[in-house]
Amino acid sequence: MPAILVTAYEKGAEVDLDYYINVHMPKAFSLFQPHCKSWRVVKAAPAPGMDDPYEVMTFAEFDTVEDIWATYAAESFAPVAQWIEEDAKRYAKTKPKAWVVVEEGRGA
């Protein structure tokens, strides 16, 4: 089953979605090759009266958890991590939270 790297920006991060979607994510996707298969960005749309702790979330899909760890373990990843951290200052006021999930099922 696919593994997904989730990146979540808390409410108040004020993510510049235009920059994030059109500049940051395509570049990050290219740097996560050959393992990252796809990515998508979602914006919170809580129901009236409900609160959502996250403003924006990104889901980067990999074939396996091992592919995620292989990406992070590669010698070439250090400058990638540095670029990600520096570039994040261009589109968000706060750093995101991140975690990995494994898909266990999917429907139509």
PDB file of C-alpha atoms in Angstrom:
ATOM      1  CA  MET A   1       0.000   0.000   0.000  1.00  0.00           C
ATOM      2  CA  PRO A   2       1.169   3.546  -0.669  1.00  0.00           C
ATOM      3  CA  ALA A   3       2.854   5.607   2.027  1.00  0.00           C
ATOM      4  CA  ILE A   4       2.026   9.278   2.325  1.00  0.00           C
ATOM      5  CA  LEU A   5       4.158  12.060   3.735  1.00  0.00           C
ATOM      6  CA  VAL A   6       1.704  14.515   5.291  1.00  0.00           C
ATOM      7  CA  THR A   7       2.745  18.124   5.810  1.00  0.00           C
ATOM      8  CA  ALA A   8       0.277  20.281   7.740  1.00  0.00           C
ATOM      9  CA  TYR A   9       0.341  24.025   8.304  1.00  0.00           C
ATOM     10  CA  GLU A  10      -1.524  25.133  11.403  1.00  0.00           C
ATOM     11  CA  LYS A  11      -4.139  27.852  11.335  1.00  0.00           C
ATOM     12  CA  GLY A  12      -2.377  31.206  11.245  1.00  0.00           C
ATOM     13  CA  ALA A  13       0.462  30.034   8.985  1.00  0.00           C
ATOM     14  CA  GLU A  14      -0.978  32.229   6.223  1.00  0.00           C
ATOM     15  CA  VAL A  15       0.318  29.996   3.446  1.00  0.00           C
ATOM     16  CA  ASP A  16       0.735  31.760   0.100  1.00  0.00           C
ATOM     17  CA  LEU A  17      -1.000  29.053  -1.922  1.00  0.00           C
ATOM     18  CA  ASP A  18      -0.026  30.502  -5.296  1.00  0.00           C
ATOM     19  CA  TYR A  19       3.690  30.301  -4.472  1.00  0.00           C
ATOM     20  CA  TYR A  20       3.361  27.005  -2.608  1.00  0.00           C
ATOM     21  CA  ILE A  21       1.475  25.218  -5.392  1.00  0.00           C
ATOM     22  CA  ASN A  22       3.197  26.767  -8.420  1.00  0.00           C
ATOM     23  CA  VAL A  23       6.788  27.138  -7.211  1.00  0.00           C
ATOM     24  CA  HIS A  24       7.598  25.235  -4.021  1.00  0.00           C
ATOM     25  CA  MET A  25       5.771  21.954  -4.593  1.00  0.00           C
ATOM     26  CA  PRO A  26       6.911  21.327  -8.197  1.00  0.00           C
ATOM     27  CA  LYS A  27      10.529  21.964  -7.148  1.00  0.00           C
ATOM     28  CA  ALA A  28      10.187  19.804  -4.003  1.00  0.00           C
ATOM     29  CA  PHE A  29       8.586  17.045  -6.098  1.00  0.00           C
ATOM     30  CA  SER A  30      11.537  17.093  -8.507  1.00  0.00           C
ATOM     31  CA  LEU A  31      13.972  16.869  -5.586  1.00  0.00           C
ATOM     32  CA  PHE A  32      12.140  13.863  -4.103  1.00  0.00           C
ATOM     33  CA  GLN A  33      12.682  11.808  -7.254  1.00  0.00           C
ATOM     34  CA  PRO A  34      12.752   8.984  -8.090  1.00  0.00           C
ATOM     35  CA  HIS A  35      10.584   7.971  -5.128  1.00  0.00           C
ATOM     36  CA  CYS A  36       7.753  10.514  -4.868  1.00  0.00           C
ATOM     37  CA  LYS A  37       4.906   9.518  -7.198  1.00  0.00           C
ATOM     38  CA  SER A  38       2.480  12.416  -6.757  1.00  0.00           C
ATOM     39  CA  TRP A  39       1.439  15.257  -4.494  1.00  0.00           C
ATOM     40  CA  ARG A  40      -1.687  17.238  -3.715  1.00  0.00           C
ATOM     41  CA  VAL A  41      -2.429  20.299  -1.605  1.00  0.00           C
ATOM     42  CA  VAL A  42      -5.717  20.764   0.251  1.00  0.00           C
ATOM     43  CA  LYS A  43      -7.099  23.783   2.081  1.00  0.00           C
ATOM     44  CA  ALA A  44      -9.265  23.449   5.182  1.00  0.00           C
ATOM     45  CA  ALA A  45     -12.974  24.147   4.709  1.00  0.00           C
ATOM     46  CA  PRO A  46     -14.506  23.519   8.138  1.00  0.00           C
ATOM     47  CA  ALA A  47     -18.272  23.377   8.543  1.00  0.00           C
ATOM     48  CA  PRO A  48     -19.948  26.342  10.249  1.00  0.00           C
ATOM     49  CA  GLY A  49     -19.297  26.207  13.972  1.00  0.00           C
ATOM     50  CA  MET A  50     -16.462  23.724  13.612  1.00  0.00           C
ATOM     51  CA  ASP A  51     -12.790  24.459  13.982  1.00  0.00           C
ATOM     52  CA  ASP A  52      -9.938  22.968  11.975  1.00  0.00           C
ATOM     53  CA  PRO A  53      -6.458  23.125  13.489  1.00  0.00           C
ATOM     54  CA  TYR A  54      -4.828  23.044  10.054  1.00  0.00           C
ATOM     55  CA  GLU A  55      -5.030  25.668   7.335  1.00  0.00           C
ATOM     56  CA  VAL A  56      -3.300  23.743   4.536  1.00  0.00           C
ATOM     57  CA  MET A  57      -2.184  20.127   4.190  1.00  0.00           C
ATOM     58  CA  THR A  58      -0.017  18.443   1.573  1.00  0.00           C
ATOM     59  CA  PHE A  59      -0.006  14.745   0.753  1.00  0.00           C
ATOM     60  CA  ALA A  60       3.095  13.426  -1.056  1.00  0.00           C
ATOM     61  CA  GLU A  61       2.607   9.823  -2.158  1.00  0.00           C
ATOM     62  CA  PHE A  62       5.339   7.187  -2.293  1.00  0.00           C
ATOM     63  CA  ASP A  63       5.090   3.467  -3.103  1.00  0.00           C
ATOM     64  CA  THR A  64       6.346   2.403   0.330  1.00  0.00           C
ATOM     65  CA  VAL A  65       7.454   3.783   3.695  1.00  0.00           C
ATOM     66  CA  GLU A  66      10.929   2.541   2.807  1.00  0.00           C
ATOM     67  CA  ASP A  67      10.930   4.858  -0.217  1.00  0.00           C
ATOM     68  CA  ILE A  68      10.263   7.830   2.062  1.00  0.00           C
ATOM     69  CA  TRP A  69      13.105   6.848   4.394  1.00  0.00           C
ATOM     70  CA  ALA A  70      15.415   6.178   1.419  1.00  0.00           C
ATOM     71  CA  THR A  71      14.750   9.706   0.181  1.00  0.00           C
ATOM     72  CA  TYR A  72      15.624  11.223   3.557  1.00  0.00           C
ATOM     73  CA  ALA A  73      18.657   8.955   4.032  1.00  0.00           C
ATOM     74  CA  ALA A  74      20.263   9.758   0.671  1.00  0.00           C
ATOM     75  CA  GLU A  75      23.539  11.677   0.910  1.00  0.00           C
ATOM     76  CA  SER A  76      22.153  14.171  -1.551  1.00  0.00           C
ATOM     77  CA  PHE A  77      19.199  15.026   0.721  1.00  0.00           C
ATOM     78  CA  ALA A  78      21.008  17.434   3.091  1.00  0.00           C
ATOM     79  CA  PRO A  79      20.955  20.364   0.633  1.00  0.00           C
ATOM     80  CA  VAL A  80      17.355  19.485  -0.270  1.00  0.00           C
ATOM     81  CA  ALA A  81      16.318  19.716   3.386  1.00  0.00           C
ATOM     82  CA  GLN A  82      18.113  23.046   3.676  1.00  0.00           C
ATOM     83  CA  TRP A  83      16.377  24.388   0.568  1.00  0.00           C
ATOM     84  CA  ILE A  84      12.966  23.232   1.857  1.00  0.00           C
ATOM     85  CA  GLU A  85      13.491  24.982   5.191  1.00  0.00           C
ATOM     86  CA  GLU A  86      14.721  28.212   3.590  1.00  0.00           C
ATOM     87  CA  ASP A  87      12.031  28.269   0.915  1.00  0.00           C
ATOM     88  CA  ALA A  88       9.282  27.721   3.502  1.00  0.00           C
ATOM     89  CA  LYS A  89      10.003  31.219   4.815  1.00  0.00           C
ATOM     90  CA  ARG A  90       8.802  32.593   1.468  1.00  0.00           C
ATOM     91  CA  TYR A  91       5.275  31.187   1.678  1.00  0.00           C
ATOM     92  CA  ALA A  92       4.357  30.562   5.354  1.00  0.00           C
ATOM     93  CA  LYS A  93       4.692  32.324   8.689  1.00  0.00           C
ATOM     94  CA  THR A  94       5.211  29.082  10.625  1.00  0.00           C
ATOM     95  CA  LYS A  95       6.877  25.716  10.103  1.00  0.00           C
ATOM     96  CA  PRO A  96       4.614  22.776   9.285  1.00  0.00           C
ATOM     97  CA  LYS A  97       4.086  19.608  11.226  1.00  0.00           C
ATOM     98  CA  ALA A  98       4.872  16.424   9.295  1.00  0.00           C
ATOM     99  CA  TRP A  99       4.154  12.733   9.674  1.00  0.00           C
ATOM    100  CA  VAL A 100       3.926   9.562   7.594  1.00  0.00           C
ATOM    101  CA  VAL A 101       0.822   7.418   7.100  1.00  0.00           C
ATOM    102  CA  VAL A 102       0.288   4.169   5.229  1.00  0.00           C
ATOM    103  CA  GLU A 103      -2.834   3.690   3.150  1.00  0.00           C
ATOM    104  CA  GLU A 104      -4.764   0.641   4.327  1.00  0.00           C
ATOM    105  CA  GLY A 105      -7.727   0.812   1.984  1.00  0.00           C
ATOM    106  CA  ARG A 106      -9.375   2.851  -0.744  1.00  0.00           C
ATOM    107  CA  GLY A 107     -12.820   3.052  -2.281  1.00  0.00           C
ATOM    108  CA  ALA A 108     -14.423   4.442  -5.392  1.00  0.00           C
TER     109      ALA A 108
END
